[in-house]
CSV table of C-alpha atoms in Angstrom, one decimal:
chain,number,residue,atom,x,y,z
A,1,MET,CA,9.4,114.3,-10.5
A,2,SER,CA,8.1,112.8,-13.5
A,3,GLU,CA,11.5,111.6,-14.4
A,4,LYS,CA,11.8,109.9,-11.0
A,5,GLN,CA,8.4,108.5,-11.4
A,6,GLU,CA,9.2,107.1,-14.7
A,7,GLU,CA,12.3,105.6,-13.3
A,8,LEU,CA,10.4,104.0,-10.4
A,9,ASN,CA,7.7,102.7,-12.9
A,10,LYS,CA,10.5,101.2,-15.0
A,11,GLU,CA,12.1,99.6,-11.9
A,12,GLU,CA,8.7,98.3,-10.9
A,13,GLN,CA,8.1,96.9,-14.3
A,14,VAL,CA,11.5,95.2,-14.3
A,15,GLU,CA,10.8,93.8,-10.8
A,16,ASN,CA,7.4,92.6,-11.9
A,17,GLN,CA,8.9,91.1,-15.0
A,18,GLU,CA,11.6,89.4,-12.9
A,19,SER,CA,9.0,88.1,-10.4
A,20,LYS,CA,6.9,86.8,-13.3
A,21,GLU,CA,10.0,85.0,-14.8
A,22,GLU,CA,10.7,83.6,-11.3
A,23,ALA,CA,7.2,82.4,-11.1
A,24,LYS,CA,7.4,80.8,-14.5
A,25,ASP,CA,10.7,79.1,-13.4
A,26,THR,CA,9.3,77.8,-10.2
A,27,GLN,CA,6.0,76.6,-11.7
A,28,PRO,CA,7.6,74.1,-14.1
A,29,THR,CA,9.8,72.7,-11.4
A,30,GLU,CA,6.7,72.1,-9.2
A,31,LEU,CA,5.0,70.4,-12.2
A,32,SER,CA,8.1,68.4,-12.9
A,33,ALA,CA,8.3,67.3,-9.2
A,34,GLU,CA,4.6,66.2,-9.4
A,35,ASP,CA,5.5,64.5,-12.7
A,36,LYS,CA,8.4,62.7,-11.0
A,37,ILE,CA,6.2,61.6,-8.2
A,38,ALA,CA,3.6,60.2,-10.6
A,39,GLU,CA,6.4,58.6,-12.6
A,40,LEU,CA,7.9,57.0,-9.5
A,41,GLU,CA,4.5,55.8,-8.3
A,42,ALA,CA,3.9,54.2,-11.8
A,43,LYS,CA,7.4,52.5,-11.6
A,44,LEU,CA,6.6,51.3,-8.1
A,45,LYS,CA,3.2,49.9,-9.2
A,46,GLU,CA,4.9,48.2,-12.1
A,47,SER,CA,7.6,46.8,-9.8
A,48,GLU,CA,5.0,45.5,-7.4
A,49,ASP,CA,3.1,44.0,-10.3
A,50,LYS,CA,6.3,42.2,-11.5
A,51,TYR,CA,7.0,41.0,-8.0
A,52,PHE,CA,3.5,39.6,-7.5
A,53,ARG,CA,3.6,37.9,-10.9
A,54,VAL,CA,7.1,36.3,-10.1
A,55,HIS,CA,5.9,35.3,-6.7
A,56,ALA,CA,2.7,33.7,-8.1
A,57,ASP,CA,4.8,31.9,-10.7
A,58,PHE,CA,7.1,30.6,-8.0
A,59,GLU,CA,4.2,29.4,-5.9
A,60,ASN,CA,2.7,27.6,-9.0
A,61,ILE,CA,6.0,25.9,-9.8
A,62,LYS,CA,6.4,24.9,-6.2
A,63,LYS,CA,2.9,23.4,-6.1
A,64,ARG,CA,3.5,21.6,-9.4
A,65,LEU,CA,6.8,20.2,-8.3
A,66,GLU,CA,5.2,19.0,-5.0
A,67,LYS,CA,2.5,17.3,-7.0
A,68,GLU,CA,5.0,15.7,-9.3
A,69,LYS,CA,7.0,14.5,-6.3
A,70,TYR,CA,4.0,12.8,-4.8
A,71,GLN,CA,3.1,11.2,-8.2
A,72,ALA,CA,6.6,9.9,-8.6
A,73,ILE,CA,6.4,8.3,-5.1
A,74,ASP,CA,2.9,6.9,-5.8
A,75,TYR,CA,3.9,5.4,-9.2
A,76,ALA,CA,7.5,4.5,-8.3
A,77,SER,CA,6.8,0.7,-8.5
A,78,GLU,CA,4.9,0.9,-11.8
A,79,LYS,CA,7.8,-0.6,-13.8
A,80,PHE,CA,8.2,-3.5,-11.3
A,81,ALA,CA,4.4,-4.1,-11.3
A,82,LYS,CA,4.5,-4.3,-15.2
A,83,ASP,CA,7.3,-6.8,-15.0
A,84,LEU,CA,5.3,-9.0,-12.7
A,85,LEU,CA,2.5,-9.3,-15.2
A,86,ALA,CA,4.4,-11.9,-17.3
A,87,PRO,CA,4.7,-14.5,-14.4
A,88,ILE,CA,1.0,-13.9,-13.6
A,89,ASP,CA,0.1,-14.5,-17.3
A,90,THR,CA,2.1,-17.8,-17.2
A,91,LEU,CA,0.3,-19.0,-14.2
A,92,GLU,CA,-3.1,-18.1,-15.7
A,93,MET,CA,-2.2,-20.0,-18.9
A,94,ALA,CA,-1.3,-23.0,-16.8
A,95,LEU,CA,-4.7,-23.0,-15.1
A,96,ALA,CA,-6.4,-22.5,-18.5
A,97,ALA,CA,-4.6,-25.5,-19.9
A,98,GLU,CA,-6.4,-27.8,-17.5
A,99,GLU,CA,-9.1,-28.7,-20.1
A,100,ALA,CA,-6.4,-29.8,-22.6
A,101,ALA,CA,-4.6,-31.7,-19.9
A,102,LYS,CA,-7.5,-34.0,-19.0
A,103,GLU,CA,-6.7,-36.4,-21.9
A,104,MET,CA,-3.0,-36.4,-21.2
A,105,PRO,CA,-1.3,-39.2,-19.3
A,106,SER,CA,-0.4,-38.2,-15.7
A,107,ASP,CA,3.4,-38.6,-16.2
A,108,GLU,CA,3.3,-36.2,-19.1
A,109,LEU,CA,1.0,-33.8,-17.3
A,110,LEU,CA,3.3,-33.7,-14.3
A,111,ALA,CA,6.3,-33.0,-16.6
A,112,LYS,CA,4.4,-30.1,-18.3
A,113,LEU,CA,3.3,-28.7,-15.0
A,114,LYS,CA,6.9,-28.8,-13.6
A,115,GLU,CA,8.1,-27.1,-16.8
A,116,GLY,CA,5.4,-24.4,-16.4
A,117,VAL,CA,6.3,-23.7,-12.8
A,118,GLU,CA,10.0,-23.5,-13.7
A,119,LEU,CA,9.2,-21.0,-16.5
A,120,THR,CA,7.2,-18.9,-14.0
A,121,ILE,CA,10.0,-18.9,-11.5
A,122,LYS,CA,12.4,-17.9,-14.2
A,123,ASN,CA,10.1,-15.0,-15.2
A,124,PHE,CA,10.0,-13.9,-11.5
A,125,TYR,CA,13.8,-14.0,-11.2
A,126,SER,CA,14.3,-12.1,-14.5
A,127,ALA,CA,11.9,-9.4,-13.1
A,128,PHE,CA,13.9,-9.4,-9.9
A,129,ASP,CA,17.2,-9.0,-11.7
A,130,LYS,CA,15.8,-6.1,-13.7
A,131,HIS,CA,14.9,-4.3,-10.5
A,132,ASN,CA,18.1,-5.2,-8.5
A,133,ILE,CA,16.4,-7.7,-6.2
A,134,THR,CA,18.9,-10.4,-5.2
A,135,ILE,CA,18.8,-13.5,-3.1
A,136,VAL,CA,20.6,-13.3,0.3
A,137,GLU,CA,23.7,-15.4,0.4
A,138,VAL,CA,23.6,-18.3,2.8
A,139,ASP,CA,27.0,-19.9,2.3
A,140,GLY,CA,29.1,-20.1,5.4
A,141,GLU,CA,28.6,-18.2,8.7
A,142,PHE,CA,25.4,-17.0,10.2
A,143,ASP,CA,25.0,-13.2,9.9
A,144,PRO,CA,22.1,-11.8,12.0
A,145,ASN,CA,21.9,-8.9,9.6
A,146,PHE,CA,20.7,-11.1,6.8
A,147,HIS,CA,19.7,-14.4,8.4
A,148,ASN,CA,17.0,-15.4,10.9
A,149,ALA,CA,17.9,-18.5,12.8
A,150,VAL,CA,14.7,-20.3,13.6
A,151,MET,CA,16.3,-23.5,15.0
A,152,GLN,CA,19.6,-25.0,16.0
A,153,VAL,CA,20.6,-28.5,15.0
A,154,ASP,CA,23.5,-30.9,15.7
A,155,SER,CA,25.7,-31.5,12.6
A,156,ALA,CA,29.0,-33.3,12.4
A,157,ASP,CA,29.5,-31.8,8.9
A,158,HIS,CA,29.3,-28.1,10.0
A,159,GLU,CA,31.1,-25.8,12.4
A,160,ASP,CA,29.4,-24.2,15.4
A,161,GLY,CA,27.3,-21.2,14.2
A,162,GLU,CA,27.4,-22.3,10.5
A,163,ILE,CA,24.2,-22.4,8.4
A,164,VAL,CA,23.0,-26.0,8.0
A,165,GLN,CA,19.8,-25.6,6.1
A,166,VAL,CA,17.9,-22.8,4.4
A,167,LEU,CA,14.2,-23.0,5.2
A,168,GLN,CA,13.1,-19.9,3.3
A,169,LYS,CA,15.2,-17.7,1.0
A,170,GLY,CA,15.9,-14.1,1.9
A,171,TYR,CA,15.9,-11.2,-0.5
A,172,LYS,CA,17.6,-7.8,-0.8
A,173,PHE,CA,16.6,-4.7,-2.8
A,174,LYS,CA,19.9,-3.1,-3.8
A,175,ASP,CA,21.6,-2.9,-0.4
A,176,ARG,CA,18.5,-2.9,1.7
A,177,LEU,CA,17.1,-6.2,3.2
A,178,LEU,CA,13.6,-7.0,2.1
A,179,ARG,CA,13.3,-10.3,4.0
A,180,PRO,CA,16.0,-12.2,6.0
A,181,ALA,CA,16.7,-15.8,5.1
A,182,MET,CA,15.2,-18.3,7.5
A,183,VAL,CA,17.9,-20.8,8.4
A,184,SER,CA,18.8,-23.5,10.8
A,185,ILE,CA,22.3,-23.3,12.3
A,186,CYS,CA,24.7,-25.8,13.8
A,187,LYS,CA,25.0,-26.0,17.5
A,188,LYS,CA,27.7,-28.1,19.1
C-alpha cells in the first residue's frame, strides 16, 4: 500500500501543482482585465477632456466672431464719416475767415464765399463718389421708384408725365435708394 499511497501523493502533488499553475494563469488575466479597465477609463477621461477643451474653444471662437460682427456693423460707416471731415473743415475755415473778410469789398467777399461753397460741395461729391453714392437721374420720364412727384404743371415743352423741374436731388447708395428726387411733372 505504500506504493499506492506514494502514487496517490504524487498525483495529488501534480494536481496541486497544476491547480497552482492554473491559479497563477488566471490571476494575471484578472489583473490585466483590471488594468485594461483602468486604461480604458483613463482614455475615456482624456477623450472627455479633449472634447470639453475643443467645445470651449469653439464657444470662445463663436463669441469672438459674434463680437467682431457687431463691431463691424457698429463701425461700418467709419470710413465715410472720416471722409466727411474735409467738407466740415472747409465750412469751419469759411466761418473763421469772417474776421479777415471785414476789410474786404462786398463783391470780392461774395466771390470768395461762392468759391468756398463750391469747394465744399466738391469735397462732399468726392466723398460720395468714394463711397458709391450717386445722384438719381432725372432726365426724361417720371419713375416712381426713384422720383417723388410733389406737383404737376402745364408745360408746352414737355410730354405728359415727363419731369419738368427738379426741386430736390435724389441719391442712391450703390443700387439702393437713399432719397427719391423731388420733382414736378408735366400734366396735359
